[in-house]
Amino acid sequence: MTRFADLDRDVQRKQMESTIRTYFDGCNEADVEKMAATFAPNAVHFFPPGLDGPWVGNRTIAENWRRLTLTIGSAWTIDRLIAEPESLQAVIEWTHYKTRPGGFLRGDEWYKFDPETGLITEIRAFYASAPDGREKVELQGYDYAEQGYHLECPVPRPHPDAEYTARRENE
């Protein structure tokens, strides 16, 4: 098997983008297996201070996102994505919709990829949370609509499994 780092740069770039998009699809679908398969087993997801991180391990990351999808109606878009095969890194801008409490926030994440497998080994999330009660967290004065950003939740919420999960938690 060819090492990921030895593949053609265009192939690497496409695979990096595909891996990130598959991860986000898994998040929106609350599909633990789909998400976990995009990560190295010992991957780490770092968060800003005060947000219960880091999350360590591909299944831990996936299970935590499934829980948030089902409990607060989380859904995400990828608004921008740049992959750089030379450094085995990528960066994205995203929007995280929190449909149950209402509102959303926007942020960036840096990804590192394993040179052997091309799986995600690390995510570092950068964003401002809303401790002041704002429902929308985004740059002040930036015209998101004019720049082509998503302005509404991209998938139906609540997730179909959310009612089932809520019933199980109350038992």
PDB file of C-alpha atoms in Angstrom:
ATOM      1  CA  MET A   1       0.000   0.000   0.000  1.00  0.00           C
ATOM      2  CA  THR A   2       1.298   3.448  -0.905  1.00  0.00           C
ATOM      3  CA  ARG A   3       1.875   5.870   1.955  1.00  0.00           C
ATOM      4  CA  PHE A   4      -0.454   8.869   1.878  1.00  0.00           C
ATOM      5  CA  ALA A   5       2.548  11.236   1.973  1.00  0.00           C
ATOM      6  CA  ASP A   6       3.934   9.594  -1.194  1.00  0.00           C
ATOM      7  CA  LEU A   7       0.805  10.098  -3.305  1.00  0.00           C
ATOM      8  CA  ASP A   8       0.581  12.745  -5.999  1.00  0.00           C
ATOM      9  CA  ARG A   9      -0.149  16.193  -4.493  1.00  0.00           C
ATOM     10  CA  ASP A  10      -3.454  16.568  -6.333  1.00  0.00           C
ATOM     11  CA  VAL A  11      -4.555  13.145  -5.106  1.00  0.00           C
ATOM     12  CA  GLN A  12      -3.571  14.089  -1.549  1.00  0.00           C
ATOM     13  CA  ARG A  13      -5.443  17.395  -1.741  1.00  0.00           C
ATOM     14  CA  LYS A  14      -8.612  15.713  -3.017  1.00  0.00           C
ATOM     15  CA  GLN A  15      -8.404  12.984  -0.382  1.00  0.00           C
ATOM     16  CA  MET A  16      -7.848  15.517   2.434  1.00  0.00           C
ATOM     17  CA  GLU A  17     -10.897  17.490   1.302  1.00  0.00           C
ATOM     18  CA  SER A  18     -12.965  14.324   0.924  1.00  0.00           C
ATOM     19  CA  THR A  19     -11.996  13.143   4.419  1.00  0.00           C
ATOM     20  CA  ILE A  20     -13.049  16.452   5.998  1.00  0.00           C
ATOM     21  CA  ARG A  21     -16.327  16.535   4.058  1.00  0.00           C
ATOM     22  CA  THR A  22     -17.061  12.916   5.020  1.00  0.00           C
ATOM     23  CA  TYR A  23     -16.409  13.833   8.665  1.00  0.00           C
ATOM     24  CA  PHE A  24     -18.880  16.737   8.457  1.00  0.00           C
ATOM     25  CA  ASP A  25     -21.453  14.562   6.688  1.00  0.00           C
ATOM     26  CA  GLY A  26     -21.088  12.081   9.565  1.00  0.00           C
ATOM     27  CA  CYS A  27     -21.561  14.899  12.082  1.00  0.00           C
ATOM     28  CA  ASN A  28     -24.764  16.077  10.359  1.00  0.00           C
ATOM     29  CA  GLU A  29     -26.039  12.501  10.089  1.00  0.00           C
ATOM     30  CA  ALA A  30     -25.056  11.713  13.716  1.00  0.00           C
ATOM     31  CA  ASP A  31     -23.220   8.686  12.262  1.00  0.00           C
ATOM     32  CA  VAL A  32     -20.542   7.607  14.751  1.00  0.00           C
ATOM     33  CA  GLU A  33     -18.980   5.020  12.432  1.00  0.00           C
ATOM     34  CA  LYS A  34     -18.714   7.450   9.523  1.00  0.00           C
ATOM     35  CA  MET A  35     -17.073  10.106  11.686  1.00  0.00           C
ATOM     36  CA  ALA A  36     -14.727   7.710  13.513  1.00  0.00           C
ATOM     37  CA  ALA A  37     -13.480   6.272  10.207  1.00  0.00           C
ATOM     38  CA  THR A  38     -12.048   9.671   9.206  1.00  0.00           C
ATOM     39  CA  PHE A  39      -9.735   9.815  12.251  1.00  0.00           C
ATOM     40  CA  ALA A  40      -6.627   8.001  13.386  1.00  0.00           C
ATOM     41  CA  PRO A  41      -7.515   5.998  16.530  1.00  0.00           C
ATOM     42  CA  ASN A  42      -5.632   8.384  18.863  1.00  0.00           C
ATOM     43  CA  ALA A  43      -6.735  11.639  17.191  1.00  0.00           C
ATOM     44  CA  VAL A  44      -7.196  14.746  19.345  1.00  0.00           C
ATOM     45  CA  HIS A  45      -9.760  17.540  18.929  1.00  0.00           C
ATOM     46  CA  PHE A  46      -8.746  20.749  20.753  1.00  0.00           C
ATOM     47  CA  PHE A  47     -11.224  23.509  21.697  1.00  0.00           C
ATOM     48  CA  PRO A  48     -11.095  27.069  23.033  1.00  0.00           C
ATOM     49  CA  PRO A  49     -10.873  27.383  26.847  1.00  0.00           C
ATOM     50  CA  GLY A  50     -13.924  26.421  28.890  1.00  0.00           C
ATOM     51  CA  LEU A  51     -15.447  23.991  26.384  1.00  0.00           C
ATOM     52  CA  ASP A  52     -14.711  20.583  27.922  1.00  0.00           C
ATOM     53  CA  GLY A  53     -11.778  19.589  25.756  1.00  0.00           C
ATOM     54  CA  PRO A  54      -9.681  18.207  24.381  1.00  0.00           C
ATOM     55  CA  TRP A  55     -11.494  15.133  23.129  1.00  0.00           C
ATOM     56  CA  VAL A  56      -9.097  12.219  22.626  1.00  0.00           C
ATOM     57  CA  GLY A  57      -9.751   9.221  20.383  1.00  0.00           C
ATOM     58  CA  ASN A  58     -11.701   8.774  17.162  1.00  0.00           C
ATOM     59  CA  ARG A  59     -14.737   7.201  18.860  1.00  0.00           C
ATOM     60  CA  THR A  60     -14.822   9.798  21.650  1.00  0.00           C
ATOM     61  CA  ILE A  61     -14.836  12.597  19.088  1.00  0.00           C
ATOM     62  CA  ALA A  62     -17.577  10.911  17.053  1.00  0.00           C
ATOM     63  CA  GLU A  63     -19.758  10.007  20.045  1.00  0.00           C
ATOM     64  CA  ASN A  64     -19.542  13.541  21.454  1.00  0.00           C
ATOM     65  CA  TRP A  65     -20.661  15.089  18.149  1.00  0.00           C
ATOM     66  CA  ARG A  66     -23.519  12.581  17.881  1.00  0.00           C
ATOM     67  CA  ARG A  67     -24.634  13.535  21.403  1.00  0.00           C
ATOM     68  CA  LEU A  68     -24.628  17.251  20.519  1.00  0.00           C
ATOM     69  CA  THR A  69     -26.477  16.623  17.253  1.00  0.00           C
ATOM     70  CA  LEU A  70     -29.201  14.783  19.127  1.00  0.00           C
ATOM     71  CA  THR A  71     -29.422  17.018  22.210  1.00  0.00           C
ATOM     72  CA  ILE A  72     -28.997  20.569  20.890  1.00  0.00           C
ATOM     73  CA  GLY A  73     -29.772  19.989  17.223  1.00  0.00           C
ATOM     74  CA  SER A  74     -26.260  20.712  15.992  1.00  0.00           C
ATOM     75  CA  ALA A  75     -25.667  20.945  12.263  1.00  0.00           C
ATOM     76  CA  TRP A  76     -22.653  22.231  10.366  1.00  0.00           C
ATOM     77  CA  THR A  77     -21.608  23.674   7.039  1.00  0.00           C
ATOM     78  CA  ILE A  78     -18.141  23.954   5.566  1.00  0.00           C
ATOM     79  CA  ASP A  79     -17.935  27.473   4.204  1.00  0.00           C
ATOM     80  CA  ARG A  80     -14.304  27.453   3.021  1.00  0.00           C
ATOM     81  CA  LEU A  81     -11.684  24.692   2.791  1.00  0.00           C
ATOM     82  CA  ILE A  82      -7.992  24.890   1.896  1.00  0.00           C
ATOM     83  CA  ALA A  83      -5.865  21.735   1.845  1.00  0.00           C
ATOM     84  CA  GLU A  84      -2.063  21.884   1.718  1.00  0.00           C
ATOM     85  CA  PRO A  85      -0.532  18.489   0.941  1.00  0.00           C
ATOM     86  CA  GLU A  86       3.024  19.797   1.404  1.00  0.00           C
ATOM     87  CA  SER A  87       2.424  20.191   5.156  1.00  0.00           C
ATOM     88  CA  LEU A  88      -0.290  17.497   5.504  1.00  0.00           C
ATOM     89  CA  GLN A  89      -2.586  20.188   6.910  1.00  0.00           C
ATOM     90  CA  ALA A  90      -5.888  21.809   5.975  1.00  0.00           C
ATOM     91  CA  VAL A  91      -7.937  24.697   7.302  1.00  0.00           C
ATOM     92  CA  ILE A  92     -11.658  25.276   7.080  1.00  0.00           C
ATOM     93  CA  GLU A  93     -14.197  27.919   8.008  1.00  0.00           C
ATOM     94  CA  TRP A  94     -17.478  26.493   9.254  1.00  0.00           C
ATOM     95  CA  THR A  95     -20.846  27.463  10.667  1.00  0.00           C
ATOM     96  CA  HIS A  96     -22.254  25.473  13.609  1.00  0.00           C
ATOM     97  CA  TYR A  97     -26.028  25.758  13.900  1.00  0.00           C
ATOM     98  CA  LYS A  98     -27.496  25.028  17.332  1.00  0.00           C
ATOM     99  CA  THR A  99     -31.098  24.585  16.315  1.00  0.00           C
ATOM    100  CA  ARG A 100     -32.646  23.608  19.638  1.00  0.00           C
ATOM    101  CA  PRO A 101     -31.479  26.649  21.653  1.00  0.00           C
ATOM    102  CA  GLY A 102     -31.395  28.736  18.454  1.00  0.00           C
ATOM    103  CA  GLY A 103     -28.553  30.592  16.843  1.00  0.00           C
ATOM    104  CA  PHE A 104     -25.197  29.664  15.410  1.00  0.00           C
ATOM    105  CA  LEU A 105     -21.515  30.423  15.589  1.00  0.00           C
ATOM    106  CA  ARG A 106     -18.767  30.627  12.999  1.00  0.00           C
ATOM    107  CA  GLY A 107     -15.197  29.489  13.369  1.00  0.00           C
ATOM    108  CA  ASP A 108     -12.075  27.947  11.888  1.00  0.00           C
ATOM    109  CA  GLU A 109     -10.332  24.620  12.352  1.00  0.00           C
ATOM    110  CA  TRP A 110      -6.839  23.438  11.484  1.00  0.00           C
ATOM    111  CA  TYR A 111      -6.444  19.768  10.566  1.00  0.00           C
ATOM    112  CA  LYS A 112      -3.358  17.554  10.596  1.00  0.00           C
ATOM    113  CA  PHE A 113      -3.243  14.309   8.631  1.00  0.00           C
ATOM    114  CA  ASP A 114      -1.314  11.101   9.212  1.00  0.00           C
ATOM    115  CA  PRO A 115       1.441  10.666   6.573  1.00  0.00           C
ATOM    116  CA  GLU A 116       0.859   6.901   6.414  1.00  0.00           C
ATOM    117  CA  THR A 117      -2.938   6.692   6.177  1.00  0.00           C
ATOM    118  CA  GLY A 118      -4.236  10.182   5.381  1.00  0.00           C
ATOM    119  CA  LEU A 119      -6.547  10.046   8.403  1.00  0.00           C
ATOM    120  CA  ILE A 120      -7.089  13.090  10.609  1.00  0.00           C
ATOM    121  CA  THR A 121      -4.749  13.105  13.624  1.00  0.00           C
ATOM    122  CA  GLU A 122      -5.561  16.513  15.089  1.00  0.00           C
ATOM    123  CA  ILE A 123      -8.143  19.282  14.913  1.00  0.00           C
ATOM    124  CA  ARG A 124      -7.572  22.659  16.541  1.00  0.00           C
ATOM    125  CA  ALA A 125     -10.779  24.685  16.705  1.00  0.00           C
ATOM    126  CA  PHE A 126     -10.660  28.482  16.897  1.00  0.00           C
ATOM    127  CA  TYR A 127     -13.795  30.475  17.581  1.00  0.00           C
ATOM    128  CA  ALA A 128     -15.462  32.782  20.058  1.00  0.00           C
ATOM    129  CA  SER A 129     -18.229  31.328  22.156  1.00  0.00           C
ATOM    130  CA  ALA A 130     -21.176  33.410  23.291  1.00  0.00           C
ATOM    131  CA  PRO A 131     -20.974  33.823  27.083  1.00  0.00           C
ATOM    132  CA  ASP A 132     -22.949  37.062  26.818  1.00  0.00           C
ATOM    133  CA  GLY A 133     -26.063  35.275  25.525  1.00  0.00           C
ATOM    134  CA  ARG A 134     -25.829  36.214  21.843  1.00  0.00           C
ATOM    135  CA  GLU A 135     -27.556  33.760  19.525  1.00  0.00           C
ATOM    136  CA  LYS A 136     -25.318  34.537  16.549  1.00  0.00           C
ATOM    137  CA  VAL A 137     -21.548  34.606  16.871  1.00  0.00           C
ATOM    138  CA  GLU A 138     -19.803  35.974  13.816  1.00  0.00           C
ATOM    139  CA  LEU A 139     -17.525  38.843  12.800  1.00  0.00           C
ATOM    140  CA  GLN A 140     -19.112  42.231  13.283  1.00  0.00           C
ATOM    141  CA  GLY A 141     -19.596  44.148  10.050  1.00  0.00           C
ATOM    142  CA  TYR A 142     -18.608  41.278   7.727  1.00  0.00           C
ATOM    143  CA  ASP A 143     -21.143  40.680   4.938  1.00  0.00           C
ATOM    144  CA  TYR A 144     -21.528  36.894   5.078  1.00  0.00           C
ATOM    145  CA  ALA A 145     -24.389  36.863   2.542  1.00  0.00           C
ATOM    146  CA  GLU A 146     -22.400  38.834  -0.031  1.00  0.00           C
ATOM    147  CA  GLN A 147     -19.453  36.456   0.391  1.00  0.00           C
ATOM    148  CA  GLY A 148     -21.607  33.378  -0.236  1.00  0.00           C
ATOM    149  CA  TYR A 149     -21.729  31.909   3.276  1.00  0.00           C
ATOM    150  CA  HIS A 150     -24.558  29.683   4.457  1.00  0.00           C
ATOM    151  CA  LEU A 151     -27.190  31.680   6.309  1.00  0.00           C
ATOM    152  CA  GLU A 152     -29.560  28.882   7.360  1.00  0.00           C
ATOM    153  CA  CYS A 153     -29.214  25.418   8.842  1.00  0.00           C
ATOM    154  CA  PRO A 154     -28.410  23.009   5.980  1.00  0.00           C
ATOM    155  CA  VAL A 155     -30.256  19.928   7.239  1.00  0.00           C
ATOM    156  CA  PRO A 156     -33.640  19.258   8.885  1.00  0.00           C
ATOM    157  CA  ARG A 157     -33.628  19.463  12.674  1.00  0.00           C
ATOM    158  CA  PRO A 158     -34.307  17.918  15.077  1.00  0.00           C
ATOM    159  CA  HIS A 159     -32.399  14.843  13.904  1.00  0.00           C
ATOM    160  CA  PRO A 160     -34.736  11.816  13.483  1.00  0.00           C
ATOM    161  CA  ASP A 161     -32.960   9.982  16.333  1.00  0.00           C
ATOM    162  CA  ALA A 162     -33.265  12.919  18.757  1.00  0.00           C
ATOM    163  CA  GLU A 163     -36.659  11.914  20.197  1.00  0.00           C
ATOM    164  CA  TYR A 164     -35.472   8.338  20.700  1.00  0.00           C
ATOM    165  CA  THR A 165     -32.337   9.569  22.484  1.00  0.00           C
ATOM    166  CA  ALA A 166     -34.321  11.940  24.713  1.00  0.00           C
ATOM    167  CA  ARG A 167     -36.665   9.098  25.730  1.00  0.00           C
ATOM    168  CA  ARG A 168     -33.711   6.782  26.542  1.00  0.00           C
ATOM    169  CA  GLU A 169     -32.029   9.459  28.679  1.00  0.00           C
ATOM    170  CA  ASN A 170     -35.252   9.924  30.695  1.00  0.00           C
ATOM    171  CA  GLU A 171     -35.627   6.204  31.438  1.00  0.00           C
TER     172      GLU A 171
END
